[in-house]
Amino acid sequence: MEAALKSDAEPGDRPFGSGDGVPFEPACNLDSPNRNLTPITTVVEATGQLAVGGCRLSDLARTYGTPLYVLDEATLRSACRAYRDALTNHYPGPSLPLYASKANSSLAITALVASEGLGLDAVSAGELLTALQGGMPPERIVLHGNNKSREELGLAIEYGVTIVVDNWSDIELLAQLVSGRPAQVRLLLRFTPGIECHTHEYIRTGHLDSKFGFDPDQLEGVLRHLSGCEWAHLDGLHAHIGSQIFELEPHRDLAGVMADALALARSLGHPCGDLNVGGGLGIRYVESDNPPTIQRWVQVVAEAVAEACQQRGLALPRLLCEPGRSLVASGGVTLYTVGSRKDIPGLRTYIAVDGGMSDNPRPITYQSRYTALLVDRPKAEPGVPVTVAGKHCESGDVLLKDIALPACGNGEILAVFATGAYNASMSSNYNRIPRPAAVLVHDGLSDLVQRREQPHDLLRYDVLPERLER
Ligand SMILES: *Cc1c(COP(=O)(O)O)cnc(C)c1O
């Protein structure tokens, strides 16, 4: 299990330093057959410069400034279609992939995902409003959360969004909110399936000691309670085992656990036409990562669910799944401008960029690895490995440790790949650094989809009490 943890995802044990036999991270290899590390439209132009979505990356940096989140429309659409088509091909019943919008929530991504026929997961009033305003039909939205507020639940009821019941508090609040109204509320019931998988502890959710969902021991009691709630329409069951998972076996096991729960729920009179198996498929961040493809993941999940239902004599439910990372990560690239440099002879060379942990908190949070290239000389020979640091006041604010890049100087543009998920959505204003802009690129066109924050924006919510004024 330890070994699997190390070779799988989010390795938390990569020593800082180059001495301990740890190989240097190669820069992104554009000739690799594993092209799913970069957007599918990535090319080296005749000039030797890197372009994505038909847009030269250094031009984007000049036009929009850096740091800049670049999103490739073709890659995002292709991932949506991969889920949709694989579900259609491998699942004999109806199905719907829901985009877990916490991975990257914006009006533009919502609109894009909605136009591909997907649904969407939201976990807060903010994500819910973004989904509704981005044009996602409410009947394709699912509201999650282990501590939903009265306001969030009220909003979901108002718009007819499906609510994933996570705990007794949800049920009590919903009962209060619907009392005296004829409303029927569409629900999914979340439980912890008790499945261990090998990923970073912080993003594991399926094991029993998790803050999410009902304990399996409580399932029957909740189902019986909901039978007595006139307002409750239990559409189905939900479970999610974690994130950045490369193994297929836990997802196969989950199908059996969920089919058992489905049999129980139906035996207690709940219609339960939906089975929502969550998300969690990992992606390639560095060359040595080797996740299954979307097609393979869907095939395994779909066949396991169909088989588990057939074995138990259950009519096939509609199959829902909730990919986040695997839908948007590889479509995203972050552009930075290289600034200062520090050489520590015999030890390390730091180069600093104009962003860091505020626009990409994953390395400092999960020790995540990334890969990068200089956008105007992606094929240049690497020199001594460098460590790419951010500009924040934390020694741990390092984006790439020991990466094989050519010696690079002030003003060059660096592209970091696979930043489309859990970067913008986890960004902060640490050190009062404004958040980057985001652009969507397609066929040589670039559209601003998120404006760049300005330092004065950060003062908007500050209040200086009069008695402190001087
Ligand atoms: C985070 C999460 C997802 C998406 O996970 P990914 O690993 O990004 O695919 C799906 N469902 C739930 C309930 C989640 O919490």
Short mmCIF file of C-alpha atoms and ligand atoms in Angstrom, two decimals:
data_model
loop_
_atom_site.label_atom_id
_atom_site.label_comp_id
_atom_site.label_asym_id
_atom_site.label_seq_id
_atom_site.Cartn_x
_atom_site.Cartn_y
_atom_site.Cartn_z
CA MET A 1 0.00 0.00 0.00
CA GLU A 2 2.85 2.34 0.83
CA ALA A 3 4.49 1.45 -2.45
CA ALA A 4 1.27 2.07 -4.31
CA LEU A 5 0.89 5.40 -2.60
CA LYS A 6 4.32 6.41 -3.76
CA SER A 7 3.94 5.31 -7.33
CA ASP A 8 0.42 6.58 -7.71
CA ALA A 9 -0.56 10.13 -7.13
CA GLU A 10 0.28 13.26 -5.26
CA PRO A 11 3.49 11.84 -3.82
CA GLY A 12 4.02 13.55 -0.53
CA ASP A 13 7.50 12.33 0.03
CA ARG A 14 9.64 13.81 -2.68
CA PRO A 15 12.70 15.07 -0.88
CA PHE A 16 13.67 18.65 -1.45
CA GLY A 17 17.07 18.38 -2.99
CA SER A 18 18.82 16.53 -5.70
CA GLY A 19 21.17 14.36 -3.73
CA ASP A 20 19.08 11.40 -2.71
CA GLY A 21 19.00 9.61 -6.02
CA VAL A 22 15.79 11.40 -6.96
CA PRO A 23 15.80 11.97 -10.70
CA PHE A 24 15.43 15.47 -11.98
CA GLU A 25 12.09 16.22 -13.54
CA PRO A 26 12.52 16.42 -17.28
CA ALA A 27 10.89 19.42 -18.88
CA CYS A 28 7.72 18.61 -20.77
CA ASN A 29 8.55 16.25 -23.63
CA LEU A 30 6.68 17.40 -26.71
CA ASP A 31 7.78 14.31 -28.65
CA SER A 32 6.36 11.93 -26.09
CA PRO A 33 3.53 9.69 -27.25
CA ASN A 34 1.79 10.73 -24.03
CA ARG A 35 0.33 13.85 -25.48
CA ASN A 36 -2.36 14.07 -22.80
CA LEU A 37 -0.01 16.14 -20.64
CA THR A 38 -0.44 19.21 -22.83
CA PRO A 39 -3.54 20.59 -24.55
CA ILE A 40 -4.32 18.55 -27.66
CA THR A 41 -3.80 21.60 -29.90
CA THR A 42 -0.24 22.24 -28.64
CA VAL A 43 2.19 22.75 -31.53
CA VAL A 44 5.66 24.10 -32.09
CA GLU A 45 5.25 26.64 -34.87
CA ALA A 46 7.69 26.97 -37.77
CA THR A 47 9.29 29.80 -35.79
CA GLY A 48 10.05 27.32 -33.01
CA GLN A 49 7.53 28.95 -30.69
CA LEU A 50 4.84 27.16 -28.73
CA ALA A 51 1.17 27.67 -29.60
CA VAL A 52 -2.05 26.35 -28.09
CA GLY A 53 -5.47 26.63 -29.71
CA GLY A 54 -3.84 28.37 -32.66
CA CYS A 55 -2.56 31.17 -30.40
CA ARG A 56 1.15 31.75 -29.87
CA LEU A 57 1.68 31.63 -26.13
CA SER A 58 4.13 34.52 -26.01
CA ASP A 59 1.56 36.65 -27.88
CA LEU A 60 -1.06 35.78 -25.27
CA ALA A 61 1.37 36.74 -22.50
CA ARG A 62 2.05 40.07 -24.19
CA THR A 63 -1.64 40.80 -24.83
CA TYR A 64 -3.10 39.75 -21.49
CA GLY A 65 -0.13 39.94 -19.15
CA THR A 66 1.12 37.22 -16.79
CA PRO A 67 0.45 35.16 -14.79
CA LEU A 68 -2.22 34.01 -17.22
CA TYR A 69 -4.45 30.95 -17.18
CA VAL A 70 -4.91 29.69 -20.75
CA LEU A 71 -7.75 27.26 -21.42
CA ASP A 72 -7.89 25.30 -24.65
CA GLU A 73 -11.46 24.91 -25.83
CA ALA A 74 -10.75 21.90 -28.05
CA THR A 75 -9.17 19.93 -25.19
CA LEU A 76 -12.05 20.74 -22.84
CA ARG A 77 -14.66 19.76 -25.42
CA SER A 78 -12.82 16.61 -26.33
CA ALA A 79 -12.74 15.48 -22.68
CA CYS A 80 -16.49 16.17 -22.33
CA ARG A 81 -17.17 14.12 -25.46
CA ALA A 82 -14.89 11.33 -24.29
CA TYR A 83 -17.01 10.89 -21.14
CA ARG A 84 -20.30 11.21 -22.97
CA ASP A 85 -19.39 8.90 -25.83
CA ALA A 86 -17.75 6.27 -23.63
CA LEU A 87 -20.83 6.16 -21.40
CA THR A 88 -23.06 5.74 -24.46
CA ASN A 89 -20.80 3.02 -25.83
CA HIS A 90 -20.24 1.04 -22.66
CA TYR A 91 -23.38 1.47 -20.57
CA PRO A 92 -26.57 -0.19 -21.77
CA GLY A 93 -28.82 2.28 -19.90
CA PRO A 94 -29.13 6.07 -19.81
CA SER A 95 -26.24 8.09 -18.41
CA LEU A 96 -25.09 11.63 -17.69
CA PRO A 97 -21.63 12.91 -16.78
CA LEU A 98 -21.73 15.82 -14.33
CA TYR A 99 -18.81 18.25 -14.30
CA ALA A 100 -17.52 18.70 -10.71
CA SER A 101 -17.23 22.47 -11.03
CA LYS A 102 -15.05 22.88 -7.95
CA ALA A 103 -12.20 21.89 -10.30
CA ASN A 104 -12.60 25.21 -12.13
CA SER A 105 -15.80 27.19 -11.83
CA SER A 106 -16.57 30.02 -14.23
CA LEU A 107 -19.36 31.20 -16.50
CA ALA A 108 -17.38 30.27 -19.62
CA ILE A 109 -16.52 26.73 -18.53
CA THR A 110 -20.13 26.21 -17.42
CA ALA A 111 -21.42 27.35 -20.80
CA LEU A 112 -18.96 25.12 -22.62
CA VAL A 113 -19.77 22.06 -20.51
CA ALA A 114 -23.52 22.70 -20.79
CA SER A 115 -23.25 22.95 -24.57
CA GLU A 116 -21.61 19.51 -24.61
CA GLY A 117 -24.69 18.09 -22.89
CA LEU A 118 -23.10 17.45 -19.51
CA GLY A 119 -24.60 18.29 -16.14
CA LEU A 120 -22.76 19.92 -13.24
CA ASP A 121 -21.95 19.51 -9.54
CA ALA A 122 -21.96 22.57 -7.31
CA VAL A 123 -20.97 22.71 -3.63
CA SER A 124 -21.83 26.26 -2.64
CA ALA A 125 -24.15 29.13 -3.45
CA GLY A 126 -21.30 30.65 -5.48
CA GLU A 127 -20.80 27.59 -7.67
CA LEU A 128 -24.57 27.17 -7.97
CA LEU A 129 -25.11 30.76 -9.14
CA THR A 130 -22.19 30.45 -11.56
CA ALA A 131 -23.79 27.31 -13.02
CA LEU A 132 -27.24 28.88 -13.34
CA GLN A 133 -25.90 32.09 -14.87
CA GLY A 134 -23.59 30.14 -17.16
CA GLY A 135 -26.66 28.50 -18.67
CA MET A 136 -26.64 25.07 -17.08
CA PRO A 137 -30.25 23.82 -16.95
CA PRO A 138 -31.22 23.41 -13.25
CA GLU A 139 -32.42 19.86 -13.84
CA ARG A 140 -28.85 18.92 -14.75
CA ILE A 141 -27.35 20.49 -11.59
CA VAL A 142 -26.58 18.59 -8.41
CA LEU A 143 -25.82 20.38 -5.12
CA HIS A 144 -23.24 18.74 -2.85
CA GLY A 145 -21.76 19.73 0.50
CA ASN A 146 -21.21 18.37 3.98
CA ASN A 147 -22.44 21.56 5.65
CA LYS A 148 -24.95 23.21 3.38
CA SER A 149 -26.43 26.43 4.65
CA ARG A 150 -30.12 27.20 4.81
CA GLU A 151 -29.53 29.74 2.02
CA GLU A 152 -27.81 27.19 -0.21
CA LEU A 153 -30.56 24.63 0.30
CA GLY A 154 -33.21 27.31 -0.24
CA LEU A 155 -31.59 28.31 -3.52
CA ALA A 156 -31.49 24.69 -4.69
CA ILE A 157 -35.18 24.21 -3.87
CA GLU A 158 -36.10 27.47 -5.59
CA TYR A 159 -34.38 26.46 -8.83
CA GLY A 160 -35.32 22.77 -8.72
CA VAL A 161 -31.74 21.59 -8.40
CA THR A 162 -31.13 18.02 -7.18
CA ILE A 163 -29.74 17.98 -3.64
CA VAL A 164 -27.27 15.39 -2.41
CA VAL A 165 -28.29 14.66 1.17
CA ASP A 166 -25.06 14.29 3.09
CA ASN A 167 -26.18 14.15 6.73
CA TRP A 168 -29.10 14.55 9.15
CA SER A 169 -28.65 18.30 9.28
CA ASP A 170 -29.48 18.48 5.55
CA ILE A 171 -32.68 16.52 6.17
CA GLU A 172 -33.74 18.70 9.11
CA LEU A 173 -33.07 21.93 7.24
CA LEU A 174 -34.88 20.71 4.13
CA ALA A 175 -37.89 19.64 6.18
CA GLN A 176 -38.04 23.13 7.70
CA LEU A 177 -37.62 24.84 4.34
CA VAL A 178 -40.39 22.88 2.61
CA SER A 179 -42.84 22.86 5.52
CA GLY A 180 -46.23 24.16 4.45
CA ARG A 181 -45.27 23.96 0.80
CA PRO A 182 -46.35 21.27 -1.63
CA ALA A 183 -42.79 21.08 -2.97
CA GLN A 184 -41.21 17.78 -3.83
CA VAL A 185 -37.46 17.96 -3.51
CA ARG A 186 -35.31 15.72 -5.69
CA LEU A 187 -32.59 14.06 -3.65
CA LEU A 188 -29.62 11.81 -3.96
CA LEU A 189 -28.33 10.16 -0.80
CA ARG A 190 -24.59 10.15 -0.18
CA PHE A 191 -22.93 7.44 1.83
CA THR A 192 -19.32 6.45 2.48
CA PRO A 193 -18.72 3.18 0.71
CA GLY A 194 -15.79 2.10 2.90
CA ILE A 195 -13.38 1.76 0.00
CA GLU A 196 -9.72 2.61 0.43
CA CYS A 197 -7.78 3.91 -2.51
CA HIS A 198 -4.26 5.10 -2.98
CA THR A 199 -4.18 8.84 -3.20
CA HIS A 200 -3.19 11.76 -1.02
CA GLU A 201 -4.86 11.61 2.41
CA TYR A 202 -6.45 15.04 1.98
CA ILE A 203 -8.33 14.04 -1.14
CA ARG A 204 -9.45 10.57 -0.08
CA THR A 205 -13.15 10.47 0.69
CA GLY A 206 -14.42 6.92 0.33
CA HIS A 207 -12.95 5.34 3.46
CA LEU A 208 -15.13 5.17 6.55
CA ASP A 209 -13.33 7.90 8.50
CA SER A 210 -14.46 10.69 6.17
CA LYS A 211 -16.47 13.81 6.86
CA PHE A 212 -18.67 13.18 3.82
CA GLY A 213 -21.91 11.24 3.63
CA PHE A 214 -23.76 8.80 5.85
CA ASP A 215 -21.96 5.91 7.40
CA PRO A 216 -23.11 2.67 5.71
CA ASP A 217 -24.51 1.50 9.07
CA GLN A 218 -26.90 4.43 9.02
CA LEU A 219 -28.10 3.90 5.48
CA GLU A 220 -31.15 1.80 6.25
CA GLY A 221 -32.29 4.16 9.00
CA VAL A 222 -32.03 7.19 6.72
CA LEU A 223 -33.81 5.43 3.89
CA ARG A 224 -36.66 4.49 6.26
CA HIS A 225 -36.82 8.04 7.59
CA LEU A 226 -37.01 9.48 4.06
CA SER A 227 -39.86 7.07 3.21
CA GLY A 228 -41.87 9.01 5.77
CA CYS A 229 -41.04 12.44 4.33
CA GLU A 230 -43.71 13.44 1.84
CA TRP A 231 -41.52 16.19 0.44
CA ALA A 232 -38.61 13.90 -0.34
CA HIS A 233 -38.23 12.30 -3.73
CA LEU A 234 -35.21 10.05 -3.55
CA ASP A 235 -33.83 9.92 -7.10
CA GLY A 236 -30.87 7.79 -6.21
CA LEU A 237 -27.64 7.17 -4.37
CA HIS A 238 -24.22 8.78 -4.44
CA ALA A 239 -20.70 7.84 -3.40
CA HIS A 240 -17.29 9.27 -4.27
CA ILE A 241 -14.06 7.56 -3.32
CA GLY A 242 -11.43 10.26 -3.81
CA SER A 243 -9.42 12.19 -6.35
CA GLN A 244 -6.36 11.75 -8.60
CA ILE A 245 -6.85 7.95 -8.53
CA PHE A 246 -4.98 5.83 -11.06
CA GLU A 247 -6.32 2.45 -9.99
CA LEU A 248 -9.44 0.95 -11.53
CA GLU A 249 -10.12 -1.70 -8.89
CA PRO A 250 -11.63 0.65 -6.26
CA HIS A 251 -14.13 1.91 -8.84
CA ARG A 252 -15.03 -1.68 -9.72
CA ASP A 253 -15.51 -2.49 -6.02
CA LEU A 254 -17.63 0.62 -5.61
CA ALA A 255 -20.14 -0.68 -8.17
CA GLY A 256 -20.88 -3.72 -6.01
CA VAL A 257 -21.24 -1.70 -2.82
CA MET A 258 -23.54 0.75 -4.55
CA ALA A 259 -25.67 -1.94 -6.17
CA ASP A 260 -26.24 -3.47 -2.72
CA ALA A 261 -27.32 -0.08 -1.42
CA LEU A 262 -29.57 0.41 -4.46
CA ALA A 263 -31.25 -2.95 -3.80
CA LEU A 264 -31.88 -1.90 -0.21
CA ALA A 265 -33.27 1.52 -1.17
CA ARG A 266 -35.62 0.05 -3.77
CA SER A 267 -36.79 -2.65 -1.37
CA LEU A 268 -37.85 0.17 0.96
CA GLY A 269 -39.98 1.72 -1.76
CA HIS A 270 -37.67 4.44 -3.08
CA PRO A 271 -37.68 4.83 -6.86
CA CYS A 272 -33.92 5.43 -7.02
CA GLY A 273 -33.52 5.63 -10.77
CA ASP A 274 -30.04 7.18 -10.51
CA LEU A 275 -26.71 5.80 -9.39
CA ASN A 276 -23.98 8.42 -9.03
CA VAL A 277 -20.51 6.91 -8.73
CA GLY A 278 -18.61 10.17 -8.19
CA GLY A 279 -15.41 11.24 -9.94
CA GLY A 280 -11.77 10.73 -9.17
CA LEU A 281 -9.97 9.68 -12.35
CA GLY A 282 -6.39 10.92 -12.10
CA ILE A 283 -4.51 12.78 -14.80
CA ARG A 284 -0.95 12.97 -16.05
CA TYR A 285 0.95 15.85 -14.45
CA VAL A 286 4.42 14.58 -15.28
CA GLU A 287 5.70 12.12 -17.83
CA SER A 288 6.01 9.29 -15.31
CA ASP A 289 2.32 9.46 -14.33
CA ASN A 290 0.30 6.78 -16.04
CA PRO A 291 -3.42 7.17 -15.43
CA PRO A 292 -6.04 5.16 -17.34
CA THR A 293 -7.74 6.96 -20.22
CA ILE A 294 -11.23 8.40 -19.82
CA GLN A 295 -12.50 5.70 -22.17
CA ARG A 296 -10.98 2.92 -20.09
CA TRP A 297 -12.21 4.36 -16.79
CA VAL A 298 -15.76 4.73 -18.10
CA GLN A 299 -15.69 1.25 -19.59
CA VAL A 300 -14.65 -0.33 -16.28
CA VAL A 301 -17.18 1.67 -14.26
CA ALA A 302 -20.03 1.16 -16.72
CA GLU A 303 -19.49 -2.56 -17.10
CA ALA A 304 -19.08 -3.03 -13.34
CA VAL A 305 -22.32 -1.15 -12.58
CA ALA A 306 -24.28 -2.99 -15.28
CA GLU A 307 -22.95 -6.35 -14.11
CA ALA A 308 -23.54 -5.65 -10.40
CA CYS A 309 -27.13 -4.63 -11.14
CA GLN A 310 -27.80 -7.65 -13.34
CA GLN A 311 -26.40 -10.00 -10.68
CA ARG A 312 -28.86 -8.55 -8.16
CA GLY A 313 -31.79 -8.50 -10.56
CA LEU A 314 -32.00 -4.70 -10.44
CA ALA A 315 -33.41 -2.65 -13.30
CA LEU A 316 -30.52 -0.58 -14.67
CA PRO A 317 -30.31 2.86 -13.08
CA ARG A 318 -29.27 5.95 -14.99
CA LEU A 319 -25.51 6.10 -14.48
CA LEU A 320 -24.13 9.43 -13.28
CA CYS A 321 -20.46 10.20 -12.76
CA GLU A 322 -18.73 13.39 -11.65
CA PRO A 323 -15.39 14.02 -13.30
CA GLY A 324 -13.62 17.22 -12.32
CA ARG A 325 -9.87 17.08 -12.77
CA SER A 326 -9.92 14.74 -15.79
CA LEU A 327 -12.27 17.11 -17.66
CA VAL A 328 -10.34 20.34 -17.28
CA ALA A 329 -6.78 19.82 -16.03
CA SER A 330 -4.92 19.10 -19.25
CA GLY A 331 -6.79 21.83 -21.13
CA GLY A 332 -5.14 24.42 -18.89
CA VAL A 333 -1.70 26.03 -19.13
CA THR A 334 -0.39 28.80 -16.89
CA LEU A 335 1.97 31.40 -18.33
CA TYR A 336 4.45 33.16 -16.07
CA THR A 337 7.19 35.71 -16.68
CA VAL A 338 10.61 34.71 -15.39
CA GLY A 339 12.15 37.31 -13.10
CA SER A 340 14.98 37.10 -10.61
CA ARG A 341 17.48 34.32 -10.29
CA LYS A 342 19.57 33.04 -7.40
CA ASP A 343 22.52 30.71 -7.85
CA ILE A 344 23.70 28.88 -4.77
CA PRO A 345 26.94 27.33 -5.96
CA GLY A 346 27.00 23.58 -5.63
CA LEU A 347 23.50 23.53 -4.26
CA ARG A 348 20.70 24.91 -6.39
CA THR A 349 19.61 27.51 -8.87
CA TYR A 350 16.34 29.27 -8.22
CA ILE A 351 14.46 31.17 -10.85
CA ALA A 352 11.46 33.14 -9.69
CA VAL A 353 8.25 33.76 -11.60
CA ASP A 354 5.55 36.40 -11.16
CA GLY A 355 3.00 34.05 -9.57
CA GLY A 356 3.19 30.95 -7.41
CA MET A 357 1.24 29.48 -4.54
CA SER A 358 -1.58 32.02 -4.81
CA ASP A 359 -2.46 30.93 -8.37
CA ASN A 360 -1.36 27.30 -7.95
CA PRO A 361 -1.53 26.07 -4.35
CA ARG A 362 -1.19 22.40 -5.28
CA PRO A 363 2.57 22.03 -4.93
CA ILE A 364 2.63 23.55 -1.45
CA THR A 365 -0.55 21.73 -0.41
CA TYR A 366 -0.01 18.26 -1.88
CA GLN A 367 3.66 18.36 -2.96
CA SER A 368 2.28 17.99 -6.48
CA ARG A 369 4.63 17.91 -9.42
CA TYR A 370 4.27 19.73 -12.70
CA THR A 371 6.18 20.14 -15.89
CA ALA A 372 7.00 23.24 -17.91
CA LEU A 373 8.60 24.69 -21.03
CA LEU A 374 9.90 28.06 -22.19
CA VAL A 375 7.29 29.13 -24.72
CA ASP A 376 9.68 30.67 -27.25
CA ARG A 377 12.29 27.89 -27.17
CA PRO A 378 10.50 24.75 -26.10
CA LYS A 379 13.11 22.56 -27.77
CA ALA A 380 16.21 24.26 -26.37
CA GLU A 381 18.68 21.95 -24.63
CA PRO A 382 18.24 21.93 -20.86
CA GLY A 383 21.10 23.17 -18.74
CA VAL A 384 21.56 22.48 -15.05
CA PRO A 385 18.25 21.72 -13.35
CA VAL A 386 16.56 24.72 -11.82
CA THR A 387 13.93 25.18 -9.18
CA VAL A 388 11.10 27.46 -10.20
CA ALA A 389 9.91 29.46 -7.22
CA GLY A 390 6.97 31.80 -6.83
CA LYS A 391 7.04 35.34 -5.48
CA HIS A 392 5.30 34.75 -2.15
CA CYS A 393 6.83 35.06 1.28
CA GLU A 394 7.08 31.33 1.93
CA SER A 395 10.14 29.18 1.37
CA GLY A 396 7.78 26.41 0.29
CA ASP A 397 6.40 28.56 -2.51
CA VAL A 398 8.01 26.43 -5.19
CA LEU A 399 6.17 25.45 -8.38
CA LEU A 400 8.70 23.06 -9.90
CA LYS A 401 11.60 21.43 -8.08
CA ASP A 402 14.73 20.49 -9.99
CA ILE A 403 13.33 20.75 -13.47
CA ALA A 404 15.52 20.40 -16.55
CA LEU A 405 15.07 23.75 -18.27
CA PRO A 406 17.47 25.71 -20.42
CA ALA A 407 19.18 28.56 -18.61
CA CYS A 408 16.59 31.28 -18.80
CA GLY A 409 16.60 34.93 -18.12
CA ASN A 410 14.54 37.81 -17.02
CA GLY A 411 11.45 38.37 -19.14
CA GLU A 412 11.15 34.94 -20.70
CA ILE A 413 7.73 33.29 -20.61
CA LEU A 414 7.37 29.92 -18.93
CA ALA A 415 4.37 27.64 -19.51
CA VAL A 416 3.36 25.22 -16.76
CA PHE A 417 1.10 22.43 -18.01
CA ALA A 418 -1.99 20.65 -16.70
CA THR A 419 -3.09 23.56 -14.55
CA GLY A 420 -6.75 23.63 -15.67
CA ALA A 421 -8.04 21.94 -12.49
CA TYR A 422 -7.72 23.03 -8.86
CA ASN A 423 -5.58 26.06 -9.71
CA ALA A 424 -7.88 29.02 -10.41
CA SER A 425 -10.55 27.47 -8.18
CA MET A 426 -8.13 27.11 -5.26
CA SER A 427 -6.38 30.41 -5.83
CA SER A 428 -6.00 32.99 -3.08
CA ASN A 429 -4.85 36.55 -2.57
CA TYR A 430 -2.01 35.57 -0.28
CA ASN A 431 0.40 38.51 0.05
CA ARG A 432 -2.39 40.57 -1.51
CA ILE A 433 -1.45 39.38 -4.93
CA PRO A 434 -4.28 39.79 -7.43
CA ARG A 435 -5.62 36.71 -9.18
CA PRO A 436 -4.58 36.11 -12.80
CA ALA A 437 -6.76 36.60 -15.84
CA ALA A 438 -8.01 33.57 -17.79
CA VAL A 439 -8.40 33.29 -21.57
CA LEU A 440 -10.12 30.66 -23.66
CA VAL A 441 -8.32 29.88 -26.91
CA HIS A 442 -9.77 28.30 -30.01
CA ASP A 443 -8.73 28.27 -33.68
CA GLY A 444 -6.45 31.25 -33.32
CA LEU A 445 -8.93 33.29 -31.31
CA SER A 446 -8.53 34.20 -27.67
CA ASP A 447 -11.36 35.36 -25.43
CA LEU A 448 -10.92 36.79 -21.98
CA VAL A 449 -13.08 34.67 -19.65
CA GLN A 450 -11.87 36.01 -16.31
CA ARG A 451 -10.57 39.55 -15.90
CA ARG A 452 -7.33 40.10 -14.05
CA GLU A 453 -7.78 41.33 -10.49
CA GLN A 454 -6.10 44.63 -9.73
CA PRO A 455 -4.41 45.50 -6.44
CA HIS A 456 -7.11 48.07 -5.65
CA ASP A 457 -9.80 45.37 -6.09
CA LEU A 458 -8.33 43.73 -3.02
CA LEU A 459 -9.21 46.74 -0.90
CA ARG A 460 -12.87 46.66 -1.89
CA TYR A 461 -14.06 44.74 1.14
CA ASP A 462 -11.78 46.34 3.71
CA VAL A 463 -13.41 48.69 6.18
CA LEU A 464 -11.37 51.16 8.19
CA PRO A 465 -13.34 52.07 11.34
CA GLU A 466 -13.48 55.82 11.80
CA ARG A 467 -11.90 55.73 15.24
CA LEU A 468 -8.76 54.22 13.72
CA GLU A 469 -8.46 56.81 10.99
CA ARG A 470 -5.65 59.24 11.30
C1 LIG B 1 -14.07 16.42 -5.88
C2 LIG B 1 -15.29 15.65 -6.22
C3 LIG B 1 -15.48 15.20 -7.51
C4 LIG B 1 -14.48 15.38 -8.61
O1 LIG B 1 -13.31 14.75 -8.36
P1 LIG B 1 -12.14 14.70 -9.47
O2 LIG B 1 -11.11 13.91 -8.83
O3 LIG B 1 -11.75 16.09 -9.75
O4 LIG B 1 -12.73 14.01 -10.67
C5 LIG B 1 -16.66 14.54 -7.80
N1 LIG B 1 -17.60 14.35 -6.85
C6 LIG B 1 -17.45 14.78 -5.59
C7 LIG B 1 -18.53 14.56 -4.62
C8 LIG B 1 -16.30 15.44 -5.23
O5 LIG B 1 -16.14 15.86 -3.97
#
